[in-house]
Coordinates of C-alpha atoms and ligand atoms in Angstrom, one line a residue:
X17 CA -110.4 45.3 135.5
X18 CA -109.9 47.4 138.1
X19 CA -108.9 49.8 140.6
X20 CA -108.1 53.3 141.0
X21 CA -106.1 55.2 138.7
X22 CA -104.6 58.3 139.3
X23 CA -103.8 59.6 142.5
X24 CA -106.0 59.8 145.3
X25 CA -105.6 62.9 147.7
X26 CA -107.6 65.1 150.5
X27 CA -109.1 68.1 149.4
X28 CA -105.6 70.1 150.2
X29 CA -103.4 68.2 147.7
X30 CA -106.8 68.2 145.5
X31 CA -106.0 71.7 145.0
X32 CA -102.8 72.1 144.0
X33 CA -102.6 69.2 142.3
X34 CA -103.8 69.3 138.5
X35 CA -105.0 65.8 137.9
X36 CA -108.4 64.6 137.4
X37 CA -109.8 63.7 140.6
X38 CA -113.0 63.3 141.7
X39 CA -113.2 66.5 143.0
X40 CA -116.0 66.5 145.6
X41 CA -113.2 65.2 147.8
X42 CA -114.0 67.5 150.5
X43 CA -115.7 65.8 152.9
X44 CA -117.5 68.8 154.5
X45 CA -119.4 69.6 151.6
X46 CA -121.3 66.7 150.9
X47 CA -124.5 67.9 149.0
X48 CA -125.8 66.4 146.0
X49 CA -125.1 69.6 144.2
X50 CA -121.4 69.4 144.9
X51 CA -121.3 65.8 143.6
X52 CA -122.6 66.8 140.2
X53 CA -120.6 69.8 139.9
X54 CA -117.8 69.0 141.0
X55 CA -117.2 65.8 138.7
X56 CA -117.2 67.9 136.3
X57 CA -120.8 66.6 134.9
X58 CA -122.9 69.8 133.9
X59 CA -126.5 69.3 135.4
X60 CA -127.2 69.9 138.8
X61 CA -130.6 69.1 138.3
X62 CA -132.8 67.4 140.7
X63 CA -134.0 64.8 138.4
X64 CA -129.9 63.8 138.9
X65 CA -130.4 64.0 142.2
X66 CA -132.9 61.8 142.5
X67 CA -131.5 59.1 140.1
X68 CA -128.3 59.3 140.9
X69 CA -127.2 56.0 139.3
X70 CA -128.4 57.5 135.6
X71 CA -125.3 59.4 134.8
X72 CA -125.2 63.6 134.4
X73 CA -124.6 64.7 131.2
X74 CA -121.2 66.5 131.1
X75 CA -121.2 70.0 130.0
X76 CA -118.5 69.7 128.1
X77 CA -119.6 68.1 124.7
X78 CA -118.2 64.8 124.5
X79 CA -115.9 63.9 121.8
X80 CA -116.4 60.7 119.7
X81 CA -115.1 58.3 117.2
X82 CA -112.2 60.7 116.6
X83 CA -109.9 58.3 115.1
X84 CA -109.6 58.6 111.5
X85 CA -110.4 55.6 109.0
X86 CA -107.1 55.3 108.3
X87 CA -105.9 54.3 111.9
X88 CA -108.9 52.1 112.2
X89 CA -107.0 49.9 109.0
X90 CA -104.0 49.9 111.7
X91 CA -105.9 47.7 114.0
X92 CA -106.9 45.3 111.3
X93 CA -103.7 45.4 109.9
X94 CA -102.5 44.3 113.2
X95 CA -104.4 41.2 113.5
X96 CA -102.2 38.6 112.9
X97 CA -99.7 40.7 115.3
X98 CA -101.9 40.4 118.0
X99 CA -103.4 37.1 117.2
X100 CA -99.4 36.1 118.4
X101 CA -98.2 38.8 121.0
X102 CA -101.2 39.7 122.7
X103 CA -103.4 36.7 122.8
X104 CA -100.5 34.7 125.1
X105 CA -100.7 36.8 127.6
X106 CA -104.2 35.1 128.5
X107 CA -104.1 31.8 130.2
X108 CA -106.4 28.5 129.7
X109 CA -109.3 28.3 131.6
X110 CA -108.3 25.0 133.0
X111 CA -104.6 26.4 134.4
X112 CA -106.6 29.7 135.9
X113 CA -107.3 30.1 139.6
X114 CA -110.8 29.8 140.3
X115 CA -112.3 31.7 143.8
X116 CA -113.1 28.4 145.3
X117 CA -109.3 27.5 145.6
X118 CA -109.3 30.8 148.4
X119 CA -112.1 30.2 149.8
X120 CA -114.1 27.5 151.8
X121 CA -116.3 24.9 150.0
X122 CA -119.7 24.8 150.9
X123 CA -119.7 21.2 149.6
X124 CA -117.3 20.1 151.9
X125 CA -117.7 19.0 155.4
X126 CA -115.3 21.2 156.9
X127 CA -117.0 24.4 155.4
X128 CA -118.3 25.6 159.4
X129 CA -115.1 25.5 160.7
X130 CA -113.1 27.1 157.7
X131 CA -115.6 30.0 157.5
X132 CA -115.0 30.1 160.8
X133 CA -111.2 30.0 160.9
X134 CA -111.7 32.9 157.9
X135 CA -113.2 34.8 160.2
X136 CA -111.4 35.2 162.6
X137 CA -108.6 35.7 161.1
X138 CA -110.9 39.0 159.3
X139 CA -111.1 39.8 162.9
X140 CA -107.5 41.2 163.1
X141 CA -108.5 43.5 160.2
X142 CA -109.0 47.3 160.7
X143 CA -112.1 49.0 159.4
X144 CA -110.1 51.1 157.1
X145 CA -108.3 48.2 155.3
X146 CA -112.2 46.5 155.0
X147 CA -113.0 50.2 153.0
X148 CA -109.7 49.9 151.0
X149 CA -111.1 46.0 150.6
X150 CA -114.7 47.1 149.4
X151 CA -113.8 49.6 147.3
X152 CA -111.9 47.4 145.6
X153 CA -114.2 44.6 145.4
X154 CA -116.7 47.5 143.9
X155 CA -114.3 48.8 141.1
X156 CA -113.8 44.9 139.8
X157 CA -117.8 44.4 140.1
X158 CA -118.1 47.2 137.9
X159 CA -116.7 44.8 134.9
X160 CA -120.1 45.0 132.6
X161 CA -119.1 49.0 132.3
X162 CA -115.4 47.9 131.3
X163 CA -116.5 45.2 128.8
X164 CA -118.5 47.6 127.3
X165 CA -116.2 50.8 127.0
X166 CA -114.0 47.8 124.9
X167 CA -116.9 47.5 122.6
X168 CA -117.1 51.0 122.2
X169 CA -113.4 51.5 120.3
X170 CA -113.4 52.1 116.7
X171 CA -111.4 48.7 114.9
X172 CA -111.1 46.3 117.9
X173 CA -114.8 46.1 119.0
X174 CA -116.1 42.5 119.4
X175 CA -119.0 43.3 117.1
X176 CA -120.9 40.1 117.2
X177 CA -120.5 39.1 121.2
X178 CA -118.5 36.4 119.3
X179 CA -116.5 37.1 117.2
X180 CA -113.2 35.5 116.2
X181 CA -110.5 38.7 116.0
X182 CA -108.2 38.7 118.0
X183 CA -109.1 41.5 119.4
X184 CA -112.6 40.5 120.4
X185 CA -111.5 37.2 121.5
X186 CA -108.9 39.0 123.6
X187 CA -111.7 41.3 125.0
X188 CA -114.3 38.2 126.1
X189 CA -111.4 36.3 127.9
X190 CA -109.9 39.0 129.4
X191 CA -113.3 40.0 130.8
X192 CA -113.6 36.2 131.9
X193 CA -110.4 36.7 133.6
X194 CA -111.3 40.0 135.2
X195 CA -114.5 38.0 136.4
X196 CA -113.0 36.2 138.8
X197 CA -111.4 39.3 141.5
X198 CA -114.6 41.0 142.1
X199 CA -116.7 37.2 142.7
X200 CA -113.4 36.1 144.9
X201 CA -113.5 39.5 146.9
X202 CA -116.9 39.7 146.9
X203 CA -117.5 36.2 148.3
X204 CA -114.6 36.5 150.9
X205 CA -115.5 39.9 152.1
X206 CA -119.3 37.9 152.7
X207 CA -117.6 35.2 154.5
X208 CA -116.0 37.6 156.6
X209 CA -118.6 38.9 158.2
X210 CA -116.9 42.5 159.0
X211 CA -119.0 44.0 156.0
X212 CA -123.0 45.7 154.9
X213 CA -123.3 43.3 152.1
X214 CA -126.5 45.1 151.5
X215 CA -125.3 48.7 151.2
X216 CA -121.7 47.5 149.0
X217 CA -124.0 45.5 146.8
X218 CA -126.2 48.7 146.2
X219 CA -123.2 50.5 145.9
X220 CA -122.5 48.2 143.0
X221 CA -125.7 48.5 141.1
X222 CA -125.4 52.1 141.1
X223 CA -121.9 52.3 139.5
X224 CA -122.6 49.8 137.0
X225 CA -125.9 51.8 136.7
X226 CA -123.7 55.0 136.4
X227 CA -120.6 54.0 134.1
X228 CA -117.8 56.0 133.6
X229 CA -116.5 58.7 131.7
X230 CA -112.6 58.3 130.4
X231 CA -112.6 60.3 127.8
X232 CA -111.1 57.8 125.5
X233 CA -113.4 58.7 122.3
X234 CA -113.9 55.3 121.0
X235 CA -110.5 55.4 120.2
X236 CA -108.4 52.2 121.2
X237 CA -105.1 54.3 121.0
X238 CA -106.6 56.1 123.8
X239 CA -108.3 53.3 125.4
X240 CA -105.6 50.8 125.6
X241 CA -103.2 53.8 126.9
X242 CA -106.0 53.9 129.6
X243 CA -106.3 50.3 131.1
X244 CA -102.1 50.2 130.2
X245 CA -102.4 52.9 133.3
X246 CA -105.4 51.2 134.7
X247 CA -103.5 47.6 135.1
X248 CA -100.3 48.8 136.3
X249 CA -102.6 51.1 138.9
X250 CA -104.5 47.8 140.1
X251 CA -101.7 45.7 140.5
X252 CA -100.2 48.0 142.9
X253 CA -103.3 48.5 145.1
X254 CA -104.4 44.9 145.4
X255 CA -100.5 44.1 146.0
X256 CA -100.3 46.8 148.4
X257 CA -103.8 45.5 150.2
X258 CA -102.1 42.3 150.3
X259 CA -99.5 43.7 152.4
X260 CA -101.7 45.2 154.7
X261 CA -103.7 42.2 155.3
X262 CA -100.2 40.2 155.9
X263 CA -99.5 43.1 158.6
X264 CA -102.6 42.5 160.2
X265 CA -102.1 38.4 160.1
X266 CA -104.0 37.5 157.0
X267 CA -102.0 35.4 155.2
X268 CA -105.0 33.9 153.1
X269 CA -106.2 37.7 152.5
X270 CA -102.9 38.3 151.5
X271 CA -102.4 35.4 149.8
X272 CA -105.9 36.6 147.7
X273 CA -104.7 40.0 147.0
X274 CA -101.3 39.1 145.4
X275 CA -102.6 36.7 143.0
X276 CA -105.3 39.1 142.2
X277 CA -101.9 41.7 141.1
X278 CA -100.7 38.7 139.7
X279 CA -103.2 38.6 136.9
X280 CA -103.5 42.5 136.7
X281 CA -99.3 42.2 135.8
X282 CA -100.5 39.5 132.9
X283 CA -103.1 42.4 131.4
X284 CA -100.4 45.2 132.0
X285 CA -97.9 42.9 130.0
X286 CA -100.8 42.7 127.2
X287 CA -102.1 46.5 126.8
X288 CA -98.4 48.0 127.1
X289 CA -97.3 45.8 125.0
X290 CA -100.1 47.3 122.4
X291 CA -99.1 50.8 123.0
X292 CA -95.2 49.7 122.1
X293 CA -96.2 48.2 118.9
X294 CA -98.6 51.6 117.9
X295 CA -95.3 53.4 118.7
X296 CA -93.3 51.6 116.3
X297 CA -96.1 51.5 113.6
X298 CA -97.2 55.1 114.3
X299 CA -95.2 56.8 116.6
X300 CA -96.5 59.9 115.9
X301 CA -100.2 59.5 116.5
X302 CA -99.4 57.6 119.3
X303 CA -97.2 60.0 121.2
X304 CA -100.3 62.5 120.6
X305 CA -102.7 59.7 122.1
X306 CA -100.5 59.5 125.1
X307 CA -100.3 63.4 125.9
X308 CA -103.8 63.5 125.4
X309 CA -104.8 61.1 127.5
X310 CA -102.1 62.9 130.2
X311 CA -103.6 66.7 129.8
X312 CA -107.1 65.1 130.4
X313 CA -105.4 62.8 133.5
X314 CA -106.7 59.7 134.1
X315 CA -109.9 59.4 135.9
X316 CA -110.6 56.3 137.4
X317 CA -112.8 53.8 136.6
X318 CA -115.4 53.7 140.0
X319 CA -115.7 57.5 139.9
X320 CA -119.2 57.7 139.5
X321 CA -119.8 55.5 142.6
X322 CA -122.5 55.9 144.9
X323 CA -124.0 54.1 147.8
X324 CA -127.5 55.8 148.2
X325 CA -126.0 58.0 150.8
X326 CA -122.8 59.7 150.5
X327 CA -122.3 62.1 147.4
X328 CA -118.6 62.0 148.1
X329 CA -118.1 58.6 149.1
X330 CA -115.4 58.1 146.0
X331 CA -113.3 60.8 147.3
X332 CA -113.8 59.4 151.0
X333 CA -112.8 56.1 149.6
X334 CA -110.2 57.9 147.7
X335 CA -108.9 59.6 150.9
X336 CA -108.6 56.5 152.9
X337 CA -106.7 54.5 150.4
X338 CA -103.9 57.0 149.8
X339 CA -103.7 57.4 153.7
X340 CA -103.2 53.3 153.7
X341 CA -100.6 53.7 151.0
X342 CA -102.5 51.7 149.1
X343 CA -103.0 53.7 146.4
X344 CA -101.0 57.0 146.3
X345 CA -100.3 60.1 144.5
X346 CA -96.7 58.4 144.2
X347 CA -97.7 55.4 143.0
X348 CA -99.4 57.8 140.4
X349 CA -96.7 58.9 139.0
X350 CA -94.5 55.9 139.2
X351 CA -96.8 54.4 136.7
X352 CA -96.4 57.2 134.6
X353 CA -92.5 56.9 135.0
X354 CA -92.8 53.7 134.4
X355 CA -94.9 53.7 131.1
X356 CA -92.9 56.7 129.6
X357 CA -90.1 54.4 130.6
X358 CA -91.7 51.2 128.9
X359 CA -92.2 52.9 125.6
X360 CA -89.1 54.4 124.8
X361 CA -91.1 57.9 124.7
X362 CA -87.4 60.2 125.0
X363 CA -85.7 58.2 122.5
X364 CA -88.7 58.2 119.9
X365 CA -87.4 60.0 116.6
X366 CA -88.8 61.3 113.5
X367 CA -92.2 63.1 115.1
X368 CA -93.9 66.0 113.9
X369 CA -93.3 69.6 115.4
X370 CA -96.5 68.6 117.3
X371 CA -95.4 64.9 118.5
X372 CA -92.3 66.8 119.5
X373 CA -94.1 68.8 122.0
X374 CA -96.7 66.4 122.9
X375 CA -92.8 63.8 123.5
X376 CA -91.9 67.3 125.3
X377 CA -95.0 67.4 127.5
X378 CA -95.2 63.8 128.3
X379 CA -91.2 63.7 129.7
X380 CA -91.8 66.7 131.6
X381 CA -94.7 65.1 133.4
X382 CA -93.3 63.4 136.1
X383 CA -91.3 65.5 138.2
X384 CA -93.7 68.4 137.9
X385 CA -96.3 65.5 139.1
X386 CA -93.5 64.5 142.1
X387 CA -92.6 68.4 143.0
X388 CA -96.8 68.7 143.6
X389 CA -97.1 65.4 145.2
X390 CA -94.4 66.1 147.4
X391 CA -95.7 70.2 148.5
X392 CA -99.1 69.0 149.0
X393 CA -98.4 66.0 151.0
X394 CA -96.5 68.2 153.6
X395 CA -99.1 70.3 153.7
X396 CA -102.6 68.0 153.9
X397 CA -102.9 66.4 156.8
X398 CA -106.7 65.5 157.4
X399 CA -108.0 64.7 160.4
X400 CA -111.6 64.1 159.8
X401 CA -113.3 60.8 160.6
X402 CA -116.7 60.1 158.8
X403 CA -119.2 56.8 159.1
X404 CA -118.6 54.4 155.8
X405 CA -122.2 52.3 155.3
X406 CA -120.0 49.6 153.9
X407 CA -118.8 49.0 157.4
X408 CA -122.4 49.5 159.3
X409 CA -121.9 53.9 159.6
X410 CA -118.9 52.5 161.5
X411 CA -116.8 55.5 161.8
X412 CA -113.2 55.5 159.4
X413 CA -110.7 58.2 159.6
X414 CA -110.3 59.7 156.3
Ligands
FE2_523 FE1 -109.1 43.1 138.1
FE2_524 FE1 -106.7 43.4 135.0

């Protein structure tokens, strides 16, 4: 899966702005307590404290399996449909990239002085593209959480590990897919000698320890608007990574990152293309879904990340990658642009008072989402600097 979603903002814009963030962004109050609180999780217990990879119960009670049966027939109903139009947008294992095309073969003879070249070319790197890197790396790691929020959604869940619907079979694969970016970036990232393996790979097992929270109710009209987001989001910040790695001299880096956003275009393709047909069969519910999802924002995947040390390290990481312009508030709500743009969502017709104002609400989104972007960006101008442990407490602007 994934990356960020949403936008990703100092504790200034975090303010103003009204989308779910994780909002222990400031990075002068780094207590536990904050962490807990803040996220919007209820308990600021010790016992959290202390076990920080279990996650805190939310206060607010969480909402499940809130589709109706009805809707759940629309997925089955849609089998055949997707067996067609979703299922191509996977490729054959034996015409997918594997990590060992981008990286060098320990097999091979020439393996010393390719890690080597690899290296050195790392060298050229700044720290704060290796944190942009990492976190990235971490939020693909994080795929057992993913795979399993997609077996949590009432009418598509793969309910044997094996199943043949279409939309389990699309689940498994696309997970097998998915598989690949976090072993490729977490194999170059090794090889390149810049990073803590230790601390990133603790940082990992606490996440997937963790989970995450979306608030998608085991619903896949929900869900699916979620990674449509999610997709879209990723194959921005790996692309924009790529750029940055170019800049810096990379061209294999580079080269790694955009056919990463290559495959994160393919899912996009596949999970808006889900969303369009829900439109036409139920435009209604779907318009709901959509504002829904929008009023709660989207949180993102690795929000619940920790690396033993910092509470805040998500918004740190957070702070870092919108400062790169690899992941923005902007690019926020150019997805959202994009999407409401994708599905047709002014022209629907036919909608309930209340899918008229949820239609309302969700076209209205965007330039109240660009005026807030734009006031708070004027105004936060961090100039903090704070040591990552994926780079060895090296020190990284936030
Ligand atoms: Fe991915
Ligand atoms: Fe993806």
């Amino acid at each position: 899966m994934a990356l960020q979603f949403g936008p990703f903002l100092t504790s200034k814009t975090m303010k103003s702005l009204s989308f779910k963030l994780p909002s222990n962004a400031n990075p002068s109050r780094g207590s536990p307590k904050s962490m807990s609180s803040n996220l919007g999780y209820g308990s600021t217990s010790k016992e959290n404290v202390k076990k920080p990879s279990v996650p805190s119960r939310e206060a607010r009670v969480p909402v499940t399996h809130s589709m109706p049966p009805e809707k759940i027939e629309i997925f089955k109903s849609m089998e055949d449909w997707a067996e067609k139009n979703v299922l191509v947008h996977l490729k054959p294992v034996e015409n997918c990239w594997q990590p060992q095309d981008f990286l060098p073969n320990a097999a091979s003879d020439g393996f010393e002085e390719q890690a080597r070249e690899l290296r050195e070319r790392a060298k050229e790197i700044p720290d704060d593209n290796f944190v942009a890197l990492v976190g990235s790396m971490i939020t693909e790691e994080a795929l057992p959480t993913y795979q399993t929020m997609l077996n949590t959604l009432d009418g598509v869940r793969d309910e044997t590990a094996s199943s043949l619907t279409p939309w389990a079979v699309w689940t498994r694969a696309w997970t097998a897919e998915e598989n690949r970016h976090g072993d490729l970036l977490n194999k170059y990232l090794y090889l390149s000698g810049r990073v803590d393996m230790k601390r990133i790979e603790r940082t990992i097992q606490y996440l997937i320890g963790a989970g995450m929270d979306p608030q998608t109710e085991n619903s896949p009209y929900l869900f699916f608007i979620y990674t449509s987001f999610q997709e879209r989001a990723t194959a921005i910040s790996h692309g924009n990574t790529g750029r940055l790695a170019k800049a810096h001299g990379d061209m294999k880096l580079a080269h790694i990152c955009g056919t990463i956003s290559s495959d994160e275009k393919r899912h996009e393709a596949a999970y808006t293309k889900i969303i369009e047909k829900l439109f036409d069969i139920d435009p209604d519910g779907t318009v709901l879904a959509l504002a829904n999802m929008m009023r709660k924002r989207i949180t993102m995947p690795a929000h619940l990340m920790y690396d033993g040390c910092d509470h805040n390290i998500f918004s740190h990481y957070s702070a870092i990658v919108q400062r790169l312009g690899v992941y923005t508030a902007k690019d926020y709500a150019d997805v959202l642009e994009f999407l409401v743009g994708r599905w047709k969502v002014e022209n629907l017709t036919g909608l309930s008072g209340e899918g008229r104002r949820a239609q309302d609400y969700v076209c209205s989104l965007v330039p109240k989402i660009r005026r807030l972007e734009e006031r708070s960006s004027e105004r936060a101008k961090e100039t903090l600097t704070i040591p990552f442990s994926w780079i060895s407490d090296r020190q990284v602007k936030l």
